[in-house]
Coordinates of C-alpha atoms in Angstrom, one line a residue:
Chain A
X1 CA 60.5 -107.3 -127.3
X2 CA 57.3 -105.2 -125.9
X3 CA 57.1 -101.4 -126.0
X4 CA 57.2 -101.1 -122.9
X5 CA 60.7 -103.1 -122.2
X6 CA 62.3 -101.4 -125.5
X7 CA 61.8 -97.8 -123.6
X8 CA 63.0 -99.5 -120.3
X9 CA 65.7 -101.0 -121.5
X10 CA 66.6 -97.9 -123.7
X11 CA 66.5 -95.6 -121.0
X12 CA 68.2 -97.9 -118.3
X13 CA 71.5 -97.5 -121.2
X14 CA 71.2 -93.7 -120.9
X15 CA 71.3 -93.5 -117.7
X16 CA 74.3 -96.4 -116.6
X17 CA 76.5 -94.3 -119.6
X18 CA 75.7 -91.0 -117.1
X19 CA 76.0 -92.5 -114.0
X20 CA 79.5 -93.8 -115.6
X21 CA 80.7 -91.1 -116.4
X22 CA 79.9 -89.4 -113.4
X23 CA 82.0 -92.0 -111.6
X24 CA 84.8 -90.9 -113.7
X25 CA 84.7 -87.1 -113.4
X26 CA 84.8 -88.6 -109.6
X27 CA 88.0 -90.2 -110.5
X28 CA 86.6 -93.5 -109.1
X29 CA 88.0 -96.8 -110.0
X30 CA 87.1 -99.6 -112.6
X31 CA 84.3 -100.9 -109.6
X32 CA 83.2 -97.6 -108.7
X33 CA 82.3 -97.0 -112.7
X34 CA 80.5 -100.0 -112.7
X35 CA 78.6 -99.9 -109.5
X36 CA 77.5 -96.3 -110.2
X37 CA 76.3 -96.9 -113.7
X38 CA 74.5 -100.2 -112.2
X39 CA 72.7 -97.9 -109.5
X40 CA 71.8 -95.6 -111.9
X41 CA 70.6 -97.2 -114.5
X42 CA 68.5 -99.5 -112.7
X43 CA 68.2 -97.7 -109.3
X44 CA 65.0 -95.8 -110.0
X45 CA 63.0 -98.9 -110.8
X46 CA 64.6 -100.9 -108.0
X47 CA 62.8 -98.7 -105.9
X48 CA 59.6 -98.4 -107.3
X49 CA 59.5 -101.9 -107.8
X50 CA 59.9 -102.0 -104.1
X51 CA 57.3 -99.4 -103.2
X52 CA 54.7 -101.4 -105.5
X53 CA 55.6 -104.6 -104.4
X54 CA 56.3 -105.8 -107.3
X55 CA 59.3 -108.1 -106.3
X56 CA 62.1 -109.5 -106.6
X57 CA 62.4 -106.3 -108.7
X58 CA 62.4 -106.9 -112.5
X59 CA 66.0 -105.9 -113.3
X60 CA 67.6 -108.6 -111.2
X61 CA 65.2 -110.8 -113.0
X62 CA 66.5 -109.8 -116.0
X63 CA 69.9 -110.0 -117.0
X64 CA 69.6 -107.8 -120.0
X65 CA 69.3 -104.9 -117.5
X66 CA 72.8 -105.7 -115.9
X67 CA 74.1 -106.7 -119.0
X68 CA 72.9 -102.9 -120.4
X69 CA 74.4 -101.4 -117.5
X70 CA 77.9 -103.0 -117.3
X71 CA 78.2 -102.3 -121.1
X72 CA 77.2 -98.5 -120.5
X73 CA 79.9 -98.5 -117.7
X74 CA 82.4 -100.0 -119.7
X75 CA 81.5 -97.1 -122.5
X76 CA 82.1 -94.2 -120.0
X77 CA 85.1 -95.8 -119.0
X78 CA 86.8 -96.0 -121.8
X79 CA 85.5 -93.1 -123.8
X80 CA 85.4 -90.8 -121.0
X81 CA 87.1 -87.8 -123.0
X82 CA 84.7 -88.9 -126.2
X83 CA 82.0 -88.5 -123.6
X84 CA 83.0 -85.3 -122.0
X85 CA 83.8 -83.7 -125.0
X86 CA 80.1 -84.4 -126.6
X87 CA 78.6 -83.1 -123.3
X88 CA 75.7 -81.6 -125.0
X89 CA 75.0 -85.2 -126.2
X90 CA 74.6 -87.0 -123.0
X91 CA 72.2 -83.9 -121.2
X92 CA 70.3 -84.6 -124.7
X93 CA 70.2 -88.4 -124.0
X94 CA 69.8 -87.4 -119.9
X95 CA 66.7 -86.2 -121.0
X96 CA 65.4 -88.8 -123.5
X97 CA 65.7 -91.6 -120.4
X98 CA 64.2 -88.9 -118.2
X99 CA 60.7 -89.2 -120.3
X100 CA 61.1 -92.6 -121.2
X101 CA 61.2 -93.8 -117.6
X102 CA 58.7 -91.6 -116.9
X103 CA 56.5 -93.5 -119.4
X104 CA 57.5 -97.0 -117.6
X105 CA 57.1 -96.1 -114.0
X106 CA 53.8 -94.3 -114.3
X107 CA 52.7 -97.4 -116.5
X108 CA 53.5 -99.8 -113.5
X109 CA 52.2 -97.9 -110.8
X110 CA 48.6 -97.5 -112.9
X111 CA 49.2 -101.5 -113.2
X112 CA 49.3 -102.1 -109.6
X113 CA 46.5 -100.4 -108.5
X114 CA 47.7 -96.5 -108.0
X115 CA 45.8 -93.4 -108.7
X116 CA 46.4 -90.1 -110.5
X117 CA 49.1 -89.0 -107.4
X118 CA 50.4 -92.4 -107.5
X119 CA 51.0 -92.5 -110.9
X120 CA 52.7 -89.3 -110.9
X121 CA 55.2 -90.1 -108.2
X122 CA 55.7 -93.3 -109.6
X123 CA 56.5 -91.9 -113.2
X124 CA 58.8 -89.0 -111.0
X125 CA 60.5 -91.5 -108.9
X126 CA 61.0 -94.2 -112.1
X127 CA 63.1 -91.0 -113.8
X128 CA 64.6 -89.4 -111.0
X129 CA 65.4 -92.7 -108.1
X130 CA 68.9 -93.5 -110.2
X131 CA 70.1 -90.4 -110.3
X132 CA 69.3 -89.8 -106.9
X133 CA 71.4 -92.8 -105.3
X134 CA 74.2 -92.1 -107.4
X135 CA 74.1 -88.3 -106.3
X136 CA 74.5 -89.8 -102.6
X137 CA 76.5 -91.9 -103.1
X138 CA 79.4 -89.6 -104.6
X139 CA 78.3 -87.0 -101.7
X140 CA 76.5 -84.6 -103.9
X141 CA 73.1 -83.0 -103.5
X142 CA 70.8 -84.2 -105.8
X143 CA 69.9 -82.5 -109.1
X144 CA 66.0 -83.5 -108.0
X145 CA 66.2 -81.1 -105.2
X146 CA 68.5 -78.8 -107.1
X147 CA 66.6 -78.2 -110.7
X148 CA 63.2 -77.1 -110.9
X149 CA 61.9 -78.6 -114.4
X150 CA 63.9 -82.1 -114.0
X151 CA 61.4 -83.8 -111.7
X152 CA 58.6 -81.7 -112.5
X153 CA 58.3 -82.9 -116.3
X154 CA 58.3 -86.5 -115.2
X155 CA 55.5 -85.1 -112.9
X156 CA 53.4 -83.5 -115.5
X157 CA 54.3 -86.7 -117.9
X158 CA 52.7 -89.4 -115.4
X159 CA 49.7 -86.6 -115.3
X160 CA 49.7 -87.4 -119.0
X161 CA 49.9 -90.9 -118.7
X162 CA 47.3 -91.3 -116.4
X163 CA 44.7 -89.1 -118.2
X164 CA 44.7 -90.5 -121.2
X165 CA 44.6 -94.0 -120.2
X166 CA 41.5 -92.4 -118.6
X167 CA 40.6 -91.5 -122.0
X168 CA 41.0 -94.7 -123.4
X169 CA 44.0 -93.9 -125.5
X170 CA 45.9 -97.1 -126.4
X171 CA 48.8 -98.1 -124.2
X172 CA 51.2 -97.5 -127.1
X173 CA 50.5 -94.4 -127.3
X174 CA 49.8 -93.2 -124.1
X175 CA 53.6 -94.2 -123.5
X176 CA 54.8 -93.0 -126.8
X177 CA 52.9 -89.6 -125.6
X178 CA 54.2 -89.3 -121.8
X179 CA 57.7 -90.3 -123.2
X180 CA 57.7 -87.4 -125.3
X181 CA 55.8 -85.1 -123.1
X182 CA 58.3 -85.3 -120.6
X183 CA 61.3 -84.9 -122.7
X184 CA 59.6 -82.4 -124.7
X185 CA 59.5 -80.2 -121.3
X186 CA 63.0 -81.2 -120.3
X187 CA 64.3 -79.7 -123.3
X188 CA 62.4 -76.7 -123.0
X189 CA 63.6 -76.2 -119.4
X190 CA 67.2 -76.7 -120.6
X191 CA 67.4 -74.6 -123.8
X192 CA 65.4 -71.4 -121.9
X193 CA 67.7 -72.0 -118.6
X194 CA 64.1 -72.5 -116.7
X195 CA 64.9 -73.3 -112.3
X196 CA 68.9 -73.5 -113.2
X197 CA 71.1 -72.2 -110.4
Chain B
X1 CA 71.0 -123.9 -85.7
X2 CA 70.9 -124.1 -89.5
X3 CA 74.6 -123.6 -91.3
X4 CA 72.6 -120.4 -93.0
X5 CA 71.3 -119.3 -89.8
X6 CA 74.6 -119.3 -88.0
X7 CA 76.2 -117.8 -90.8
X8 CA 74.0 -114.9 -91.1
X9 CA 74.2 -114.2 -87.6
X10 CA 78.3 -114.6 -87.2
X11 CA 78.3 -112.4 -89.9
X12 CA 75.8 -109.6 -88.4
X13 CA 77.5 -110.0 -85.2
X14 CA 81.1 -108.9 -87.0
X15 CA 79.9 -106.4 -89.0
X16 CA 78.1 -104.6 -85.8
X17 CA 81.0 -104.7 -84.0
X18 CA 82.5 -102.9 -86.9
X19 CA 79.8 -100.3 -87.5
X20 CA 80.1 -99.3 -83.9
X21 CA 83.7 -99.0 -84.0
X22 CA 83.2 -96.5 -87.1
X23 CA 80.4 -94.9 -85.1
X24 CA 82.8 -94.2 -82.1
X25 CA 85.5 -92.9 -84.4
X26 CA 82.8 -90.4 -85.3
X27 CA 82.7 -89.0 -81.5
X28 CA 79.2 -90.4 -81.9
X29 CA 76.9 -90.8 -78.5
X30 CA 75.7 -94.1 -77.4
X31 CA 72.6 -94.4 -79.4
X32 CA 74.0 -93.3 -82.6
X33 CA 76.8 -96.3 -81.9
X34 CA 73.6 -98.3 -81.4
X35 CA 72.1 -97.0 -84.6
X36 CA 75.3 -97.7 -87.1
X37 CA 75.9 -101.0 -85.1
X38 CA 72.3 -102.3 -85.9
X39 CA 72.1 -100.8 -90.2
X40 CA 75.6 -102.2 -90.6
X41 CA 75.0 -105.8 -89.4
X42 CA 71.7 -106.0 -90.8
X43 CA 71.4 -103.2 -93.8
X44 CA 72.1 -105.3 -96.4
X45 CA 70.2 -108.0 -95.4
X46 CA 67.3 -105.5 -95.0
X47 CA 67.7 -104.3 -98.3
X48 CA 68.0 -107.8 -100.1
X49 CA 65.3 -108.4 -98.6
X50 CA 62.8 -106.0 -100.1
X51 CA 64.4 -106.0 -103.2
X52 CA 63.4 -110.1 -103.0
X53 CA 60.4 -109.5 -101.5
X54 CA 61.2 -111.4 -98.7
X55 CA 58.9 -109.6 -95.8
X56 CA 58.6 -108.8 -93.1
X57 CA 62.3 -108.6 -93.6
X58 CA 64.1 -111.9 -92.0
X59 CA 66.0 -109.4 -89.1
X60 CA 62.8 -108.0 -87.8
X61 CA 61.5 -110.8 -87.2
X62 CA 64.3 -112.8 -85.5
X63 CA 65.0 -111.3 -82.4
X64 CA 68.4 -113.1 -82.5
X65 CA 69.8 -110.3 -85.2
X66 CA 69.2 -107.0 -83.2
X67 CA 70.7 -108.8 -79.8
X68 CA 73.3 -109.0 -81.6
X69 CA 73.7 -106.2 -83.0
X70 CA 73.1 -104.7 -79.8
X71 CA 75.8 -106.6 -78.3
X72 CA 78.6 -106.0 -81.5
X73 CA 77.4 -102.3 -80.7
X74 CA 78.2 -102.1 -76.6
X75 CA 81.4 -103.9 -77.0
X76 CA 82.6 -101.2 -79.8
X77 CA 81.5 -98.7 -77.5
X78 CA 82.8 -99.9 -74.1
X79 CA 86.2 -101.4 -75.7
X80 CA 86.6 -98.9 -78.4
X81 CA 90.6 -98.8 -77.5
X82 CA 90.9 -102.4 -77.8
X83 CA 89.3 -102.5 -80.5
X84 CA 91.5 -99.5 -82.2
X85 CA 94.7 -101.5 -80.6
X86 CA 93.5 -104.7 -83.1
X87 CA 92.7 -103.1 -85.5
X88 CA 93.9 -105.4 -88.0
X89 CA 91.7 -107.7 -86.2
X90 CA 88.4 -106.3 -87.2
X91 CA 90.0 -105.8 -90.8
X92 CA 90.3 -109.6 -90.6
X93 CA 86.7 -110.0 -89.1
X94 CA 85.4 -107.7 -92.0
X95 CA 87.0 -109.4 -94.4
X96 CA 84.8 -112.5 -93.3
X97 CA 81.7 -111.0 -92.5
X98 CA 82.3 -110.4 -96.4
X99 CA 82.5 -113.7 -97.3
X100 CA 79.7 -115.3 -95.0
X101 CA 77.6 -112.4 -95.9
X102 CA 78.2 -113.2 -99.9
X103 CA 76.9 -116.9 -99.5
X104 CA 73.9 -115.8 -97.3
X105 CA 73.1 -113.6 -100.0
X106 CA 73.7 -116.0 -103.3
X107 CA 71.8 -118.6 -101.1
X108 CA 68.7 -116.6 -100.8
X109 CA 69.0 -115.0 -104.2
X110 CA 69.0 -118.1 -105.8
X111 CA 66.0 -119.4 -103.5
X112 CA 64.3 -116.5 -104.9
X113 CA 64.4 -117.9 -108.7
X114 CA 67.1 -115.1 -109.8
X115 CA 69.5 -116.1 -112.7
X116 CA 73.3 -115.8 -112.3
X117 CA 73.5 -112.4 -112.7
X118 CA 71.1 -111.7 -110.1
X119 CA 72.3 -114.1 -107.3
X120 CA 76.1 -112.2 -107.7
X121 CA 74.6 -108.8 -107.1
X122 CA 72.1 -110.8 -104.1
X123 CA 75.6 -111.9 -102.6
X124 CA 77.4 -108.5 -103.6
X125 CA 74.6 -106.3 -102.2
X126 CA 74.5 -108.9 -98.9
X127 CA 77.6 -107.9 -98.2
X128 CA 78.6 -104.9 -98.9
X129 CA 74.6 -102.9 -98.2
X130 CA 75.1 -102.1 -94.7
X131 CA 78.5 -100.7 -95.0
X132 CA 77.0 -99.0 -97.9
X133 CA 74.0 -97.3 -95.1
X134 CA 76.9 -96.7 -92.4
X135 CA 79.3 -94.8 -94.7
X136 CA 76.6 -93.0 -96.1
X137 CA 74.9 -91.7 -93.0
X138 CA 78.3 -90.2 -91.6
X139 CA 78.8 -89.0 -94.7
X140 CA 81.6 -91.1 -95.9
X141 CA 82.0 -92.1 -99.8
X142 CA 81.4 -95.9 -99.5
X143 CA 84.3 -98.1 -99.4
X144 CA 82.1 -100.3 -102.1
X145 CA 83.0 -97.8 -104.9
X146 CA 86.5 -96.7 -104.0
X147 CA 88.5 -100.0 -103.3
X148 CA 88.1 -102.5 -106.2
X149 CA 88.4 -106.0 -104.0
X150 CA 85.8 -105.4 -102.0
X151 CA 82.1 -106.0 -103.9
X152 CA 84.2 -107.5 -106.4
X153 CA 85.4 -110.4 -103.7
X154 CA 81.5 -111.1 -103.2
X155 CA 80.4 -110.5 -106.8
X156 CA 83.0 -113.6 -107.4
X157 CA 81.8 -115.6 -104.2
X158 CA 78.1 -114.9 -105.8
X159 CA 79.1 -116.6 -109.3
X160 CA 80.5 -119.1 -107.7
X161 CA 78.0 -120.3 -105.6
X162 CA 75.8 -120.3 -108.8
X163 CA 78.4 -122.3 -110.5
X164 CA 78.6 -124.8 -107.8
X165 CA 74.1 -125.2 -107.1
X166 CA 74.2 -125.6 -111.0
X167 CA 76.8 -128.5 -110.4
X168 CA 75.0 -130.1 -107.9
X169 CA 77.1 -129.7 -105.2
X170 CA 75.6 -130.2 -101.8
X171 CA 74.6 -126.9 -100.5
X172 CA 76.3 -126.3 -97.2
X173 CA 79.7 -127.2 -99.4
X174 CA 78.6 -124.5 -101.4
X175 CA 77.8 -122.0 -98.8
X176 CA 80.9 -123.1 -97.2
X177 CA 82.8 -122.5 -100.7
X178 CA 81.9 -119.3 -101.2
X179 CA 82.4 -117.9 -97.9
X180 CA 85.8 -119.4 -98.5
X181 CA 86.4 -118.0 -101.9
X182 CA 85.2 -114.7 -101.2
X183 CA 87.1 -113.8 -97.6
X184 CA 90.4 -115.0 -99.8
X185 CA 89.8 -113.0 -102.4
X186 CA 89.4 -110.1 -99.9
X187 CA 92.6 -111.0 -97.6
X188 CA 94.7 -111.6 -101.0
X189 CA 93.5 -107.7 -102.1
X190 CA 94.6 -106.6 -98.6
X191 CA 97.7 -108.6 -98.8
X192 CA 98.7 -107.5 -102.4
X193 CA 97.1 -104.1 -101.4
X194 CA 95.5 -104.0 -105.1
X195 CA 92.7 -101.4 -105.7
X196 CA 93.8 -99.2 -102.6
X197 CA 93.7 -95.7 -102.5
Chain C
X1 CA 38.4 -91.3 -90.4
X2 CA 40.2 -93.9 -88.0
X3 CA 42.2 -93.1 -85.3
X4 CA 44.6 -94.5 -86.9
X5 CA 44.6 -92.7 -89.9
X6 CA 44.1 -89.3 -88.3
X7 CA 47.2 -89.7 -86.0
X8 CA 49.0 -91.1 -89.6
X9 CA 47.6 -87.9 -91.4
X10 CA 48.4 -85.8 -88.3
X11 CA 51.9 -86.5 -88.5
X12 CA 52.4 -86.3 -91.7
X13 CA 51.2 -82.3 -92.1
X14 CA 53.5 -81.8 -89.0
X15 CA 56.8 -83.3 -90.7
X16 CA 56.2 -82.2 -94.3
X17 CA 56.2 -78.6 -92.5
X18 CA 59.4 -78.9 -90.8
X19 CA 61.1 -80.9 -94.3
X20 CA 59.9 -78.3 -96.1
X21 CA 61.2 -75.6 -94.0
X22 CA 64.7 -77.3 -93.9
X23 CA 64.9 -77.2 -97.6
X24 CA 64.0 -73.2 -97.6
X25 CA 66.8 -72.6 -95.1
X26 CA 69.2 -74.9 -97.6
X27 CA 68.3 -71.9 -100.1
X28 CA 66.2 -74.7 -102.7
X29 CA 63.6 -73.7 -104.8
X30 CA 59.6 -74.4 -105.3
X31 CA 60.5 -78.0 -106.2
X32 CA 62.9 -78.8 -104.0
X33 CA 60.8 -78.0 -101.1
X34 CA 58.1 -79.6 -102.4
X35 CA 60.0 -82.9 -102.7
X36 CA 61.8 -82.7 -99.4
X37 CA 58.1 -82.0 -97.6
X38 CA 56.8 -85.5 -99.0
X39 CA 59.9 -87.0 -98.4
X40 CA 59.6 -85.9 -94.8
X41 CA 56.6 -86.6 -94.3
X42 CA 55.8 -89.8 -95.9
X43 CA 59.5 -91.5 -96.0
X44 CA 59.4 -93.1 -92.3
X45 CA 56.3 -94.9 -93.6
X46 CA 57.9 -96.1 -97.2
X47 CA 60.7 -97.8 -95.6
X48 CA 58.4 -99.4 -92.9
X49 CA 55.7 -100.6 -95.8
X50 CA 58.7 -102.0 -98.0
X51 CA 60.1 -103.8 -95.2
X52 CA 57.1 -105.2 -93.9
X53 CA 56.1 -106.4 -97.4
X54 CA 52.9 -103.9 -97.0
X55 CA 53.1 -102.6 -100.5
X56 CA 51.9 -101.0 -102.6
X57 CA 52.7 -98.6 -99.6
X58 CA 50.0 -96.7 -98.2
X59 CA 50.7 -92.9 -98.6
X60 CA 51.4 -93.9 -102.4
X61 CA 47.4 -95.4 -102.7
X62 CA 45.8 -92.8 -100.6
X63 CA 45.9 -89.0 -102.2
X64 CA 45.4 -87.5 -98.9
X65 CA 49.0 -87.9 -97.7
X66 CA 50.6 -86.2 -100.6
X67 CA 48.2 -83.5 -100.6
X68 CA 48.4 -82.9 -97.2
X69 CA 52.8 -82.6 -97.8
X70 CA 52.1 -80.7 -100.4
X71 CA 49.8 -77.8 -98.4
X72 CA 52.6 -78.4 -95.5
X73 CA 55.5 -77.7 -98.0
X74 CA 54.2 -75.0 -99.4
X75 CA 52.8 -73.4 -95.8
X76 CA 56.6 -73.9 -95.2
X77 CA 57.7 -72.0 -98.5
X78 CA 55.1 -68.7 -98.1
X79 CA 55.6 -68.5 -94.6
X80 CA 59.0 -69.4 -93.5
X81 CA 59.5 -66.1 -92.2
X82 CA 56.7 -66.7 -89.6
X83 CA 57.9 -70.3 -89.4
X84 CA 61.5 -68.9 -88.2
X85 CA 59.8 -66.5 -85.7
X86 CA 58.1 -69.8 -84.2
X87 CA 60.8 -72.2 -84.7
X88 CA 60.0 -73.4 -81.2
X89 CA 56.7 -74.2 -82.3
X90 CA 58.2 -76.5 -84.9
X91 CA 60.3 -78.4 -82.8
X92 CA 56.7 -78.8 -80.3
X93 CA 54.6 -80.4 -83.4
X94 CA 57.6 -82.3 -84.4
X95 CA 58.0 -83.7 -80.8
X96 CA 54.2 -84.3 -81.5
X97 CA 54.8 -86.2 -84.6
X98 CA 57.3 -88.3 -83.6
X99 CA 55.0 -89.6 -80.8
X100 CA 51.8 -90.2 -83.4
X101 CA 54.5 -91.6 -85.8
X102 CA 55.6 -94.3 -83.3
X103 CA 52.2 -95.2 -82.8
X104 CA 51.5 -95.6 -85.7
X105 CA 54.4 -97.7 -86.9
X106 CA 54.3 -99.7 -83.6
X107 CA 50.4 -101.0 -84.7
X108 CA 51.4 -101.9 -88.4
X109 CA 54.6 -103.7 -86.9
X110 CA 52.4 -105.4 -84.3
X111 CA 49.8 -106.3 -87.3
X112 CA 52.3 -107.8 -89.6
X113 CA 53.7 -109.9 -87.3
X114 CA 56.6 -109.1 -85.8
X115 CA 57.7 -109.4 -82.1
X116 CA 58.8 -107.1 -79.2
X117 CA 61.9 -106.0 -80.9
X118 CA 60.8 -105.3 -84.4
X119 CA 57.9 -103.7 -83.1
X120 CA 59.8 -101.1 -81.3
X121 CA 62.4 -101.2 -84.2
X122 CA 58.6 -100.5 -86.4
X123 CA 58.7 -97.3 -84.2
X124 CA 61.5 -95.5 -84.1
X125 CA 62.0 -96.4 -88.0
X126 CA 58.5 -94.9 -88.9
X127 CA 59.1 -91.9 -86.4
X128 CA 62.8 -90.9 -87.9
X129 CA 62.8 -92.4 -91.3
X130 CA 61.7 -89.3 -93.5
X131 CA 64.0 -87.0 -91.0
X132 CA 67.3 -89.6 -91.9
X133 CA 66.1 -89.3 -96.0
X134 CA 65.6 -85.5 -95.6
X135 CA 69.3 -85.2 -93.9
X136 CA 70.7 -87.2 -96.3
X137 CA 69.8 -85.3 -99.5
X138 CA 70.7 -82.2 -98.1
X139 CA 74.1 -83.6 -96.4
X140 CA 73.5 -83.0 -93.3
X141 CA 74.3 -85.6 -90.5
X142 CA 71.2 -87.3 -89.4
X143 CA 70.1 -86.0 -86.1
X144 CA 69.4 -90.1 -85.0
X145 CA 72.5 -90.5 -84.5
X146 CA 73.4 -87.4 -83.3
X147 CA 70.7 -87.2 -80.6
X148 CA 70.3 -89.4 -78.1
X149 CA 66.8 -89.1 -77.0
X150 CA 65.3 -88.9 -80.3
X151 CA 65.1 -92.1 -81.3
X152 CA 65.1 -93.5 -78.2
X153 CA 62.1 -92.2 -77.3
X154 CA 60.1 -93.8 -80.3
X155 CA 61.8 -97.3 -79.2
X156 CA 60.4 -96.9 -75.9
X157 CA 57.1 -95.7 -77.1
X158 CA 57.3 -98.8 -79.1
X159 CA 57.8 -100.9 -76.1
X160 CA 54.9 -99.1 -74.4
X161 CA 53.0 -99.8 -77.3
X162 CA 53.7 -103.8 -77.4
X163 CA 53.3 -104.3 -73.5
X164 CA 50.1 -102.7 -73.9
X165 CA 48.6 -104.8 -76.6
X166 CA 50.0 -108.2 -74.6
X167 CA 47.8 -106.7 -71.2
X168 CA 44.6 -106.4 -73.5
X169 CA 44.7 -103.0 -73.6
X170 CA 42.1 -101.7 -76.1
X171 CA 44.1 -100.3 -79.4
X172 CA 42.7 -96.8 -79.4
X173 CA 44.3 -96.7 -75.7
X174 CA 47.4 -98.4 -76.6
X175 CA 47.5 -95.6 -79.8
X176 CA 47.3 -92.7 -77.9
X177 CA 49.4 -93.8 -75.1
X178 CA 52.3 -94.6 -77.2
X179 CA 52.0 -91.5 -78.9
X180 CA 51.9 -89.9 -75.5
X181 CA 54.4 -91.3 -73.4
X182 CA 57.0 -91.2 -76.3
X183 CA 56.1 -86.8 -77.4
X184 CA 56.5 -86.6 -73.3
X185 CA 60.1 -88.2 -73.3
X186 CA 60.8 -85.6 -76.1
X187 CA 59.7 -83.1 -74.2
X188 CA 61.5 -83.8 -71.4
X189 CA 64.7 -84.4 -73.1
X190 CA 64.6 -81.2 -75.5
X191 CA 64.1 -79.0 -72.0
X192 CA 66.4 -81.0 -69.8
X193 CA 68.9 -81.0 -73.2
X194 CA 69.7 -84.6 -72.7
X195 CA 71.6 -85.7 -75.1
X196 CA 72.3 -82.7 -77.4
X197 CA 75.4 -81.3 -78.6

């Protein structure tokens, strides 16, 4: 397995365990856990993947990415009150998938062609696209709108990204870097409250 | 008339019909009744669409689909008490709009090289995608994520199909098959009432 | 600069203003704005590019459209006050953009193929797409559907516009008359308040 699909995969787990859960703290039914931690797990890419072109989009390609997602539901399903009571650990996870997909989408947008905006969006919209359906879709307005520093350090990350494969750092690295760049600055935002309501 | 063709535009025509009903509950004017009629019959086709990379998207380009929509639109408008009084009826319509809309869906997943995985969520997301639009622009929580039977019907339609290309059955049985397999599934949940609110 | 580009570019400073303000008046902070600007001004034109296959879309290749959402989003954040005080200037450049917007989508309809129907479909979908994404992530009830003359005008504009190009009427005319005749029919429905609630 590549880099690249280790941190996609990783983060696409991270986020279909939040999205479950969310589904259940919506007291949604064994679909509606499923569907949600499908959307947002593999929303965000689904998107991008339509911006780019890059079709049919790589997680229905794939069935490790649905196979990730069910088994993420299936987790927030049935260890909802292990999952609620270690809170702390899925904003701490939240923001691991938060840099790692911003490490894979501002990879593929610089791969089809995009520049430093591009990239940026791309690595914002990678992290952030998931989260953003499910929010919808349960009828709440979206933490990207909401939180200052959640968006904004995928942002700066696809900045990263972009400048150093400018610099002619190696791909691993570069991703390695934005990766922890962005989580680096999630953390930050978290632990000193920065642009909560 | 291909079997697909008149399939996918039996199914469009239903699901219009039901989008404008929904629209006119919503004391909605005459072009919003136009607007839900139109994303409901052809949303999720829309959307499989780009996630395939099927473009320009099949129902933009087929003048056939938005007359019909049109048409599913005006008659939920101008015989929005009929259509209250049979209610049941456009229940029963949905219900098969599902199912026709699930082998539309696994049919052009599968055209599209996707795996099994991928042609159940093709024929899932076919199916249930414009509903999915409607519900969310008048700010209803989809129907896909509170009753079980409903994306699960199509999901099941969608492995089925798969099952059935992999056997070599002749595909217009098989399109036939899991229209059939998916609208029974659906009336049986009705029926049984299972994974009702 | 093309025509076409300048009307594209035009439009988009005019709708990232009034997304921009709408997220001030929801109470959301620097980012927020920020986001719903772009979203407003360059979402019409995503979900045109991604149905039409014209990917990757244009406002993600070309820097000038997000910089020019950014300067409108944050022109809406520093002066919203003054913004307020002219809200009926707003509502005059959005009339404006919705006419440049349909011009503009009617052309890359036309270019990709698509007949009388899409075109104006191309339109109306370019004019009101970032205004539907911008309601729906702050929960408001898309004005589309709400309004009847809103859309409607962009789907006659797109008519205009298609008519036009079959009588060999030179594209910069066709342009600017689209964008004309559908601002006009906005005009005349916000002061004869057809169609409002």
């Amino acid at each position: 397995m590549s880099l690249f699909d280790f941190l996609d995969l990783s983060g696409t787990l991270v986020f279909a365990i939040a999205g479950g859960y969310r589904a259940v703290r919506h007291d949604l039914d064994f679909l509606g856990v499923l569907v949600l931690a499908v959307l947002t797990g593999i929303g965000g890419g689904l998107i991008r993947d339509m911006l780019l072109g890059a079709t049919p989009a790589a997680s229905l390609n794939d069935e490790r990415y649905l196979i990730i997602c069910v088994a993420g539901g299936l987790l927030a399903l049935f260890a909802a009150r292990k999952v609620a009571k270690h809170w702390n650990v899925v904003q701490f996870a939240d923001a691991i998938g938060l840099g790692v997909f911003a490490a894979v989408g501002a990879s593929k947008g610089l791969a089809y062609g995009l520049g430093p905006v591009g990239v940026m969006i791309m690595a914002a919209l990678t992290a952030t696209g998931g989260g953003v359906v499910r929010d919808v879709l349960v009828r709440e307005v979206p933490a990207v709108i909401r939180h200052d520093f959640y968006a904004t350090a995928a942002l700066i990350g696809g900045g990263v990204y972009y400048l150093a494969l400018m610099g002619d750092v190696a791909e691993p690295v570069a991703l390695w870097t934005t990766a922890f760049v962005t989580t680096a600055i999630r953390f930050t935002a978290m632990w000193r409250k920065w642009g909560m309501d």
